[in-house]
Short mmCIF file of C-alpha atoms in Angstrom, two decimals:
data_model
loop_
_atom_site.label_atom_id
_atom_site.label_comp_id
_atom_site.label_asym_id
_atom_site.label_seq_id
_atom_site.Cartn_x
_atom_site.Cartn_y
_atom_site.Cartn_z
CA PHE A 1 -5.79 -31.85 41.88
CA THR A 2 -6.93 -34.05 39.05
CA LYS A 3 -4.71 -34.42 36.00
CA ARG A 4 -6.24 -35.78 32.82
CA PHE A 5 -4.52 -38.35 30.62
CA ARG A 6 -5.12 -39.96 27.24
CA ILE A 7 -3.89 -43.36 26.10
CA GLY A 8 -1.29 -43.17 23.32
CA SER A 9 0.74 -45.77 21.50
CA SER A 10 3.47 -45.53 24.14
CA GLY A 11 1.18 -45.44 27.15
CA LEU A 12 -0.42 -42.64 29.12
CA ILE A 13 0.05 -39.14 27.67
CA SER A 14 -0.83 -35.95 29.55
CA THR A 15 -3.33 -33.78 27.72
CA LYS A 16 -1.10 -30.87 28.65
CA GLU A 17 1.62 -32.39 26.50
CA LEU A 18 -0.82 -32.47 23.55
CA SER A 19 -1.60 -28.74 23.72
CA VAL A 20 -0.20 -26.53 20.97
CA SER A 21 1.51 -23.22 21.70
CA PRO A 22 -0.42 -20.48 19.88
CA LEU A 23 0.55 -17.56 17.69
CA LYS A 24 -1.08 -14.58 19.37
CA VAL A 25 -3.23 -12.12 17.41
CA GLN A 26 -3.60 -8.80 19.27
CA MET A 27 -5.67 -5.69 18.70
CA PRO A 28 -3.38 -3.53 16.52
CA ALA A 29 -3.01 0.24 16.28
CA LEU A 30 -4.56 1.00 12.90
CA SER A 31 -4.33 4.79 13.23
CA PRO A 32 -2.01 7.12 15.15
CA THR A 33 -4.79 8.26 17.49
CA MET A 34 -6.38 4.84 18.02
CA GLU A 35 -6.56 3.63 21.63
CA GLU A 36 -9.22 0.94 21.27
CA GLY A 37 -11.24 -0.76 18.55
CA SER A 38 -14.37 -2.80 17.95
CA ILE A 39 -14.62 -6.13 16.13
CA VAL A 40 -17.10 -5.62 13.29
CA LYS A 41 -16.78 -8.91 11.40
CA TRP A 42 -14.50 -11.94 11.28
CA LEU A 43 -13.53 -12.79 7.70
CA LYS A 44 -11.97 -16.16 8.63
CA LYS A 45 -13.47 -19.01 10.62
CA GLU A 46 -11.84 -21.21 13.23
CA GLY A 47 -9.96 -24.00 11.48
CA GLU A 48 -9.39 -22.04 8.25
CA VAL A 49 -5.91 -21.79 6.75
CA VAL A 50 -4.55 -18.23 6.81
CA ALA A 51 -1.68 -16.87 4.72
CA ALA A 52 0.31 -13.76 5.61
CA GLY A 53 -1.52 -10.79 4.12
CA ASP A 54 -4.94 -12.45 4.22
CA ALA A 55 -7.80 -10.40 5.66
CA LEU A 56 -8.60 -11.66 9.16
CA CYS A 57 -11.32 -9.32 10.37
CA GLU A 58 -12.83 -5.86 10.08
CA ILE A 59 -12.08 -3.47 12.95
CA GLU A 60 -13.78 -0.16 13.66
CA THR A 61 -11.11 2.34 14.67
CA ASP A 62 -11.52 5.95 15.76
CA LYS A 63 -11.67 6.93 12.08
CA ALA A 64 -13.13 4.16 9.94
CA VAL A 65 -13.70 0.44 9.54
CA VAL A 66 -10.33 -1.05 8.58
CA THR A 67 -9.50 -4.56 7.41
CA MET A 68 -6.87 -6.23 9.59
CA GLU A 69 -4.46 -8.49 7.74
CA SER A 70 -2.59 -11.48 9.15
CA ASN A 71 1.14 -11.16 9.78
CA ASP A 72 1.74 -14.93 9.81
CA ASP A 73 0.96 -18.11 7.92
CA GLY A 74 -1.01 -20.67 9.87
CA ILE A 75 -4.48 -21.76 10.95
CA LEU A 76 -7.00 -19.63 12.84
CA ALA A 77 -7.47 -21.76 15.94
CA LYS A 78 -9.54 -19.70 18.36
CA ILE A 79 -11.48 -16.44 18.20
CA LEU A 80 -11.32 -14.78 21.63
CA MET A 81 -13.19 -11.57 20.79
CA GLU A 82 -16.46 -12.23 19.01
CA GLU A 83 -18.11 -10.00 16.43
CA GLY A 84 -19.65 -7.00 18.14
CA SER A 85 -17.00 -6.77 20.87
CA ARG A 86 -16.59 -3.06 21.57
CA SER A 87 -13.91 -0.90 23.18
CA VAL A 88 -11.18 -3.54 22.91
CA ARG A 89 -7.95 -1.95 24.12
CA LEU A 90 -4.78 -2.02 22.04
CA GLY A 91 -2.68 -5.11 22.71
CA THR A 92 -5.65 -7.22 23.82
CA LEU A 93 -5.62 -10.82 22.54
CA ILE A 94 -8.41 -11.18 20.00
CA ALA A 95 -7.53 -14.55 18.45
CA LEU A 96 -5.07 -17.42 18.43
CA MET A 97 -3.39 -19.11 15.50
CA VAL A 98 -1.23 -22.22 15.18
CA GLU A 99 1.37 -23.13 12.60
CA GLU A 100 0.36 -25.22 9.61
CA GLY A 101 0.46 -28.93 10.32
CA GLN A 102 -0.41 -28.49 14.01
CA ASP A 103 -3.73 -29.60 15.48
CA TRP A 104 -5.61 -26.32 15.84
CA LYS A 105 -8.21 -27.96 18.10
CA GLN A 106 -5.49 -28.58 20.69
CA VAL A 107 -4.42 -24.93 20.89
CA GLU A 108 -3.43 -23.83 24.37
CA ILE A 109 -5.99 -21.21 25.39
CA PRO A 110 -4.56 -18.64 27.82
CA SER A 111 -6.41 -17.55 30.92
CA PRO A 112 -9.02 -14.80 30.39
CA ASP A 113 -6.76 -12.26 32.10
CA ALA A 114 -4.08 -12.93 29.49
CA ALA A 115 -6.44 -11.60 26.82
CA LEU A 116 -6.21 -8.15 28.42
CA PRO A 117 -3.27 -5.85 27.59
CA SER A 118 -0.45 -6.23 30.08
CA ALA A 119 -0.35 -2.49 30.78
CA ALA A 120 -3.93 -2.45 31.99
CA PRO A 121 -4.76 -4.66 35.00
CA PRO A 122 -8.16 -6.35 34.91
CA THR A 123 -10.90 -4.20 36.38
CA THR A 124 -13.05 -6.18 38.74
CA PRO A 125 -15.37 -4.09 40.91
CA SER A 126 -15.34 -4.79 44.64
CA GLY A 127 -13.28 -7.94 44.09
CA LEU A 128 -16.28 -9.90 42.83
CA ALA A 129 -14.29 -12.27 40.60
CA SER A 130 -13.19 -15.29 42.59
CA VAL A 131 -10.00 -17.23 42.17
CA GLY A 132 -10.61 -20.25 39.94
CA LEU A 133 -13.45 -18.73 37.90
CA ARG A 134 -12.93 -18.76 34.14
CA LEU A 135 -14.66 -16.01 32.19
CA SER A 136 -14.46 -15.10 28.53
CA PRO A 137 -13.36 -11.47 27.97
CA ALA A 138 -16.85 -10.54 26.75
CA ALA A 139 -18.50 -12.12 29.81
CA ARG A 140 -16.06 -10.40 32.16
CA HIS A 141 -16.76 -7.03 30.54
CA ILE A 142 -20.54 -7.48 30.79
CA LEU A 143 -20.53 -8.59 34.44
CA ASP A 144 -17.97 -5.96 35.52
CA THR A 145 -19.96 -3.21 33.80
CA HIS A 146 -23.19 -4.16 35.60
CA GLY A 147 -21.49 -5.06 38.90
CA VAL A 148 -22.87 -8.62 38.95
CA ASP A 149 -21.10 -11.35 40.90
CA PRO A 150 -19.75 -13.88 38.32
CA ARG A 151 -20.07 -16.67 40.91
CA LEU A 152 -23.84 -16.57 40.31
CA ALA A 153 -23.43 -17.49 36.64
CA THR A 154 -23.94 -21.03 35.36
CA PRO A 155 -20.96 -21.82 33.08
CA THR A 156 -21.73 -23.67 29.86
CA GLY A 157 -18.40 -23.22 28.07
CA PRO A 158 -15.57 -25.75 27.81
CA ARG A 159 -13.90 -26.63 31.12
CA GLY A 160 -16.30 -24.46 33.11
CA LEU A 161 -15.83 -21.26 31.08
CA ILE A 162 -18.43 -18.54 31.67
CA THR A 163 -19.41 -17.37 28.19
CA LYS A 164 -21.00 -14.17 26.95
CA GLU A 165 -24.37 -15.98 26.74
CA ASP A 166 -24.01 -17.12 30.37
CA ALA A 167 -23.40 -13.53 31.44
CA LEU A 168 -26.42 -12.26 29.49
CA ASN A 169 -28.63 -15.00 30.97
CA LEU A 170 -27.47 -14.01 34.45
CA LEU A 171 -28.35 -10.37 33.79
CA LYS A 172 -31.88 -11.40 32.79
CA LYS A 173 -32.35 -13.25 36.09
CA SER A 174 -30.64 -10.67 38.32
CA PRO A 175 -32.84 -7.92 39.76
CA ALA A 176 -31.99 -4.31 38.99
CA PRO A 177 -29.55 -2.86 41.54
CA LYS A 178 -31.34 -1.01 44.30
CA ALA A 179 -30.35 2.41 45.52
CA THR A 180 -28.22 2.33 48.63
CA PRO A 181 -30.40 3.35 51.60
CA ALA A 182 -29.36 6.32 53.67
CA THR A 183 -27.35 5.46 56.78
CA VAL A 184 -29.53 5.45 59.90
CA ALA A 185 -28.08 7.15 62.94
CA PRO A 186 -27.55 4.74 65.86
CA ALA A 187 -30.03 4.94 68.69
CA GLY A 188 -28.96 6.13 72.10
CA PRO A 189 -26.76 8.98 73.29
CA VAL A 190 -23.89 10.13 71.12
CA PRO A 191 -20.50 10.56 72.79
CA ALA A 192 -19.70 14.15 73.60
CA THR A 193 -16.49 14.20 71.57
CA ARG A 194 -18.31 13.02 68.44
CA ALA A 195 -21.25 15.35 69.02
CA ALA A 196 -18.88 18.29 69.29
CA LEU A 197 -17.38 17.48 65.88
CA THR A 198 -20.73 16.93 64.13
CA PRO A 199 -22.17 20.14 62.64
CA ALA A 200 -25.76 20.96 63.34
CA ALA A 201 -28.23 20.02 60.63
CA PRO A 202 -29.14 22.99 58.39
CA PRO A 203 -32.67 24.37 58.77
CA PRO A 204 -35.16 23.17 56.18
CA ALA A 205 -35.29 25.28 53.04
CA PRO A 206 -38.33 27.53 52.70
CA PRO A 207 -40.94 26.38 50.21
CA SER A 208 -40.34 27.65 46.68
CA SER A 209 -42.86 28.59 44.06
CA ARG A 210 -40.64 27.11 41.31
CA PRO A 211 -41.75 23.69 40.03
CA SER A 212 -39.69 20.76 41.20
CA ILE A 213 -37.43 19.23 38.55
CA PRO A 214 -37.09 15.45 38.70
CA PRO A 215 -33.47 14.39 39.17
CA VAL A 216 -31.63 12.44 36.52
CA SER A 217 -31.72 8.78 37.47
CA VAL A 218 -30.56 5.42 36.24
CA PRO A 219 -32.26 3.89 33.17
CA GLY A 220 -35.80 2.83 33.92
CA LYS A 221 -39.18 2.36 32.29
CA PRO A 222 -39.68 4.37 29.09
CA GLY A 223 -41.51 7.60 29.80
CA ALA A 224 -40.93 7.55 33.56
CA PRO A 225 -39.76 10.87 35.06
CA GLY A 226 -36.01 11.27 35.30
CA THR A 227 -35.15 8.20 33.24
CA PHE A 228 -33.05 7.93 30.13
CA THR A 229 -31.91 5.45 27.51
CA GLU A 230 -28.20 4.85 27.05
CA ILE A 231 -27.03 5.13 23.45
CA PRO A 232 -23.75 3.32 22.69
CA ALA A 233 -21.13 5.65 21.23
CA SER A 234 -19.02 4.44 18.35
CA ASN A 235 -15.25 4.80 18.45
CA VAL A 236 -15.52 7.52 15.81
CA ARG A 237 -18.08 9.45 17.89
CA ARG A 238 -15.93 9.26 21.04
CA VAL A 239 -12.85 10.54 19.24
CA ILE A 240 -14.86 13.36 17.62
CA ALA A 241 -16.04 14.41 21.08
CA GLN A 242 -12.49 14.37 22.44
CA ARG A 243 -11.06 16.34 19.53
CA LEU A 244 -13.83 18.95 19.52
CA THR A 245 -13.35 19.50 23.24
CA GLN A 246 -9.58 19.75 22.75
CA SER A 247 -10.03 22.23 19.90
CA LYS A 248 -12.43 24.58 21.71
CA THR A 249 -10.46 24.54 24.98
CA THR A 250 -6.91 24.86 23.62
CA ILE A 251 -7.25 26.88 20.38
CA PRO A 252 -8.25 30.58 20.44
CA HIS A 253 -10.85 30.70 17.66
CA SER A 254 -11.33 33.83 15.55
CA TYR A 255 -14.11 34.20 12.97
CA ALA A 256 -14.53 36.28 9.79
CA SER A 257 -17.19 36.06 7.07
CA ILE A 258 -17.51 37.25 3.49
CA ASP A 259 -20.09 37.00 0.66
CA CYS A 260 -19.04 35.53 -2.69
CA ASP A 261 -20.84 36.00 -6.04
CA LEU A 262 -21.34 32.61 -7.74
CA ALA A 263 -22.48 33.92 -11.14
CA SER A 264 -19.24 33.04 -12.95
CA VAL A 265 -19.00 29.62 -11.31
CA MET A 266 -22.58 28.79 -12.28
CA GLN A 267 -22.00 29.85 -15.88
CA LEU A 268 -18.78 27.85 -16.11
CA ARG A 269 -20.54 24.76 -14.71
CA LYS A 270 -23.15 25.07 -17.46
CA ASP A 271 -20.45 25.38 -20.11
CA LEU A 272 -18.63 22.32 -18.77
CA ALA A 273 -21.87 20.33 -18.60
CA LYS A 274 -22.27 20.80 -22.37
CA ASP A 275 -19.04 18.82 -22.74
CA GLN A 276 -20.37 16.15 -20.31
CA VAL A 277 -18.12 17.44 -17.52
CA LYS A 278 -20.12 17.47 -14.29
CA VAL A 279 -18.60 19.30 -11.35
CA SER A 280 -20.16 20.82 -8.23
CA VAL A 281 -19.85 24.24 -6.64
CA ASN A 282 -17.99 22.57 -3.78
CA ASP A 283 -15.31 21.37 -6.22
CA PHE A 284 -14.68 25.01 -7.21
CA ILE A 285 -14.59 25.97 -3.51
CA ILE A 286 -11.91 23.33 -2.84
CA LYS A 287 -9.86 24.55 -5.80
CA ALA A 288 -10.22 28.22 -4.80
CA ALA A 289 -9.15 27.48 -1.20
CA ALA A 290 -6.11 25.51 -2.38
CA VAL A 291 -5.02 28.23 -4.85
CA THR A 292 -5.47 30.88 -2.15
CA LEU A 293 -3.29 28.90 0.26
CA LYS A 294 -0.64 28.74 -2.45
CA GLU A 295 -0.82 32.51 -2.83
CA LEU A 296 -0.78 33.06 0.95
CA PRO A 297 1.49 30.32 2.37
CA GLU A 298 1.51 32.03 5.77
CA VAL A 299 -2.02 30.64 6.27
CA ASN A 300 -0.89 27.10 5.44
CA VAL A 301 0.67 26.55 8.87
CA THR A 302 0.21 24.50 12.01
CA TRP A 303 0.93 25.06 15.71
CA SER A 304 3.21 22.52 17.34
CA ASP A 305 5.74 22.56 20.19
CA ASP A 306 4.64 26.10 21.14
CA ARG A 307 5.65 27.53 17.77
CA PRO A 308 4.26 27.79 14.23
CA HIS A 309 5.38 25.41 11.49
CA ALA A 310 5.07 26.21 7.77
CA LEU A 311 3.67 23.31 5.72
CA ASP A 312 5.15 22.33 2.37
CA SER A 313 2.03 20.66 0.95
CA ILE A 314 -1.57 21.76 0.43
CA HIS A 315 -3.96 18.93 1.35
CA ILE A 316 -7.61 19.94 1.72
CA SER A 317 -9.71 18.02 4.27
CA VAL A 318 -13.37 17.86 3.21
CA ALA A 319 -15.94 17.11 5.94
CA VAL A 320 -18.25 14.20 5.08
CA ALA A 321 -21.22 13.17 7.26
CA THR A 322 -21.54 9.41 7.84
CA ASP A 323 -23.68 7.19 10.05
CA ARG A 324 -20.75 6.89 12.45
CA GLY A 325 -20.04 10.62 12.60
CA LEU A 326 -18.11 13.29 10.73
CA ILE A 327 -14.89 12.31 8.96
CA THR A 328 -12.58 14.39 6.76
CA PRO A 329 -11.06 12.60 3.75
CA ILE A 330 -8.26 14.52 2.03
CA ILE A 331 -7.84 15.92 -1.48
CA ARG A 332 -4.05 15.81 -1.76
CA ASP A 333 -2.10 18.47 -3.69
CA ALA A 334 -5.39 20.20 -4.50
CA ALA A 335 -3.68 23.33 -5.81
CA ASN A 336 -2.07 21.30 -8.60
CA LYS A 337 -5.27 19.52 -9.65
CA GLY A 338 -7.99 20.64 -12.00
CA VAL A 339 -11.58 20.96 -10.87
CA GLN A 340 -12.58 17.81 -12.77
CA GLU A 341 -9.90 15.74 -11.02
CA ILE A 342 -10.85 17.26 -7.67
CA SER A 343 -14.47 16.31 -8.33
CA ALA A 344 -13.59 12.69 -9.12
CA ASN A 345 -11.40 12.39 -6.02
CA ALA A 346 -14.01 13.99 -3.76
CA LYS A 347 -16.80 11.68 -4.95
CA ALA A 348 -14.69 8.53 -4.53
CA LEU A 349 -13.44 9.53 -1.07
CA ALA A 350 -16.91 10.54 0.13
CA GLN A 351 -18.31 7.13 -0.85
CA LYS A 352 -15.45 5.30 0.87
CA ALA A 353 -16.03 7.43 3.97
CA ARG A 354 -19.73 6.48 4.08
CA ASP A 355 -18.83 2.82 3.58
CA GLY A 356 -16.21 3.02 6.34
CA LYS A 357 -13.48 1.89 3.93
CA LEU A 358 -11.08 4.84 4.05
CA LEU A 359 -7.40 3.98 4.34
CA PRO A 360 -5.37 5.87 6.98
CA GLU A 361 -3.48 7.87 4.34
CA GLU A 362 -6.82 9.04 2.93
CA TYR A 363 -7.87 10.89 6.09
CA GLN A 364 -4.57 11.78 7.80
CA GLY A 365 -2.31 14.71 7.00
CA GLY A 366 -4.75 17.44 5.94
CA THR A 367 -3.53 21.05 6.16
CA PHE A 368 -6.83 23.00 5.75
CA SER A 369 -10.47 21.95 6.19
CA ILE A 370 -13.72 22.80 4.41
CA SER A 371 -17.18 22.08 5.84
CA ASN A 372 -20.11 22.73 3.49
CA LEU A 373 -23.66 22.68 4.87
CA GLY A 374 -25.18 24.52 1.94
CA MET A 375 -26.98 21.40 0.70
CA PHE A 376 -28.92 21.41 4.00
CA GLY A 377 -30.15 24.98 3.52
CA ILE A 378 -27.83 26.47 6.16
CA SER A 379 -27.18 30.10 5.25
CA GLY A 380 -24.06 30.48 7.40
CA PHE A 381 -22.30 28.97 10.40
CA SER A 382 -18.99 28.80 12.27
CA ALA A 383 -17.05 25.53 12.25
CA VAL A 384 -14.66 24.16 14.87
CA ILE A 385 -11.00 23.99 13.86
CA ASN A 386 -9.65 20.50 13.19
CA PRO A 387 -6.35 20.38 15.15
CA PRO A 388 -3.48 20.64 14.41
CA GLN A 389 -4.70 22.66 11.41
CA ALA A 390 -4.92 26.44 11.65
CA CYS A 391 -8.16 27.09 9.73
CA ILE A 392 -11.48 25.66 8.61
CA LEU A 393 -13.80 27.27 6.06
CA ALA A 394 -17.56 26.97 6.74
CA VAL A 395 -19.68 27.23 3.58
CA GLY A 396 -23.38 28.13 3.54
CA THR A 397 -26.05 27.81 0.86
CA SER A 398 -26.36 30.19 -2.09
CA ARG A 399 -29.13 32.77 -2.16
CA THR A 400 -30.47 35.29 -4.68
CA GLU A 401 -30.45 38.96 -3.70
CA LEU A 402 -31.35 42.22 -5.45
CA ARG A 403 -28.48 44.67 -5.65
CA LEU A 404 -28.34 48.29 -6.84
CA ASN A 405 -25.86 49.04 -9.60
CA GLU A 406 -24.14 52.26 -8.50
CA ASP A 407 -23.15 53.18 -12.06
CA ASP A 408 -26.59 53.25 -13.71
CA GLN A 409 -28.77 52.96 -10.59
CA THR A 410 -30.47 49.80 -11.89
CA LEU A 411 -31.43 46.72 -9.93
CA HIS A 412 -29.85 43.39 -10.74
CA THR A 413 -29.81 39.98 -9.08
CA GLN A 414 -26.79 38.27 -7.54
CA GLN A 415 -26.38 34.69 -6.38
CA LEU A 416 -24.42 35.06 -3.16
CA MET A 417 -22.86 32.55 -0.79
CA THR A 418 -21.55 33.30 2.70
CA VAL A 419 -18.33 31.64 3.85
CA THR A 420 -16.90 31.94 7.36
CA LEU A 421 -13.25 31.32 8.20
CA SER A 422 -12.48 29.95 11.67
CA SER A 423 -8.79 30.56 12.34
CA ASP A 424 -6.31 29.89 15.11
CA GLY A 425 -5.57 33.32 16.58
CA ARG A 426 -2.03 32.25 17.47
CA LEU A 427 -1.22 31.75 13.77
CA VAL A 428 -3.70 33.73 11.66
CA ASP A 429 -4.59 37.17 12.98
CA ASP A 430 -7.60 39.18 11.84
CA GLU A 431 -5.67 41.07 9.14
CA LEU A 432 -4.30 37.85 7.59
CA ALA A 433 -7.71 36.17 7.78
CA SER A 434 -9.25 39.16 5.96
CA ARG A 435 -6.64 38.99 3.20
CA PHE A 436 -7.23 35.26 2.80
CA LEU A 437 -10.99 35.70 2.43
CA ASP A 438 -10.53 38.59 -0.04
CA LYS A 439 -8.22 36.48 -2.26
CA PHE A 440 -10.50 33.45 -1.90
CA ARG A 441 -13.47 35.50 -3.10
CA ALA A 442 -11.48 36.84 -6.06
CA ASN A 443 -10.44 33.33 -7.10
CA LEU A 444 -13.95 31.93 -6.78
CA GLU A 445 -15.61 34.83 -8.60
CA GLN A 446 -13.10 34.57 -11.47
CA PRO A 447 -12.68 30.81 -11.88
CA GLN A 448 -10.84 31.34 -15.17
CA ARG A 449 -7.90 32.50 -13.05
CA MET A 450 -7.59 29.01 -11.66
CA ALA A 451 -6.06 26.22 -13.72
CA LEU A 452 -8.94 23.89 -14.66
CA ALA A 453 -6.96 21.26 -16.56
#
């Protein structure tokens, strides 16, 4: 092999001796349920000095976009995972740093396989990757995903590295993979032993009057029959899908609904508005749910290790719709907070959720969930329980109805709202769910019973 040398003051020096051992920066676990993350943005550039605690990059986890901070002092020498890299497994090398005073340009770059987590061997379909090829992690992922032989790529990176751009250029030149043709039976007589084992071909199916449905196929031209367009799923969307599936397949859901009269809440909101205190109906709903849980602690439970566990705190998870999916920031100790404080917390958390800036402690540890679709005109619905919680309250829009007063037989209007409690049948039976809804309605219809300060 060829070994490169440089001329130093004392003679020939191997370039290998000039390389600098790096400080490895790996994809961290930024939430308890996180298994992979995506690089949203690098906040430091190669060659920049980094102090411990400095923000290195923004990472999209299964919950939010979180800022990753550096654990070491040094210089950011090499970014291995570029912005936009998706589904990066935990433990994967994403960057290299060197200590201050070292030449960051001489950092020793590990082989591409070293950037992958040690627990997960590199996935190369059909053994396409050849020994001696050098691919960046992004290029390897692209070529492996599309099943393209990396030996066809023209490397443009340093020391023959196949970069992400090289992989994309190769995809543009490579023809779309063709469907594997059906195997043709060999001509000539078939041996008797084989013929005896081969079942006879089934008779052709009779013609049907039903219209033929084109089969689902690989992505193709827009509008062509049987084609589709792949939509990339965010980490948040994938985790939501997993948790919803887990909830509906492992938790026996029970449902109960009740109508609540909002007249007192509406009047109290008007009175508070005169004092420049602006609160929403949802703030009263959060407060009423928290007070009800305090009155009925047997509902404030969770199922774990095949047995119920009573919870000491009352933290209300409030569903917020974002571009990345649904997330549930938490109003902590809601039973001990006034409606005005609940309102301020809810607004701040909802904005952070939409911006993807929630901290882990702001969306982890809820004990009861509320999902309100009333602002979308939904009259009523049933929500899916957010495990390991036992219940979720689905809130519909308010409506005006005429009711007959039984005392004087006169008609009067009521502003009603339907709420539906989804409960874990292992923990909250129908009788307990009914008592919870009855107390919740009483608290909401008489907001003066709840501490507002």
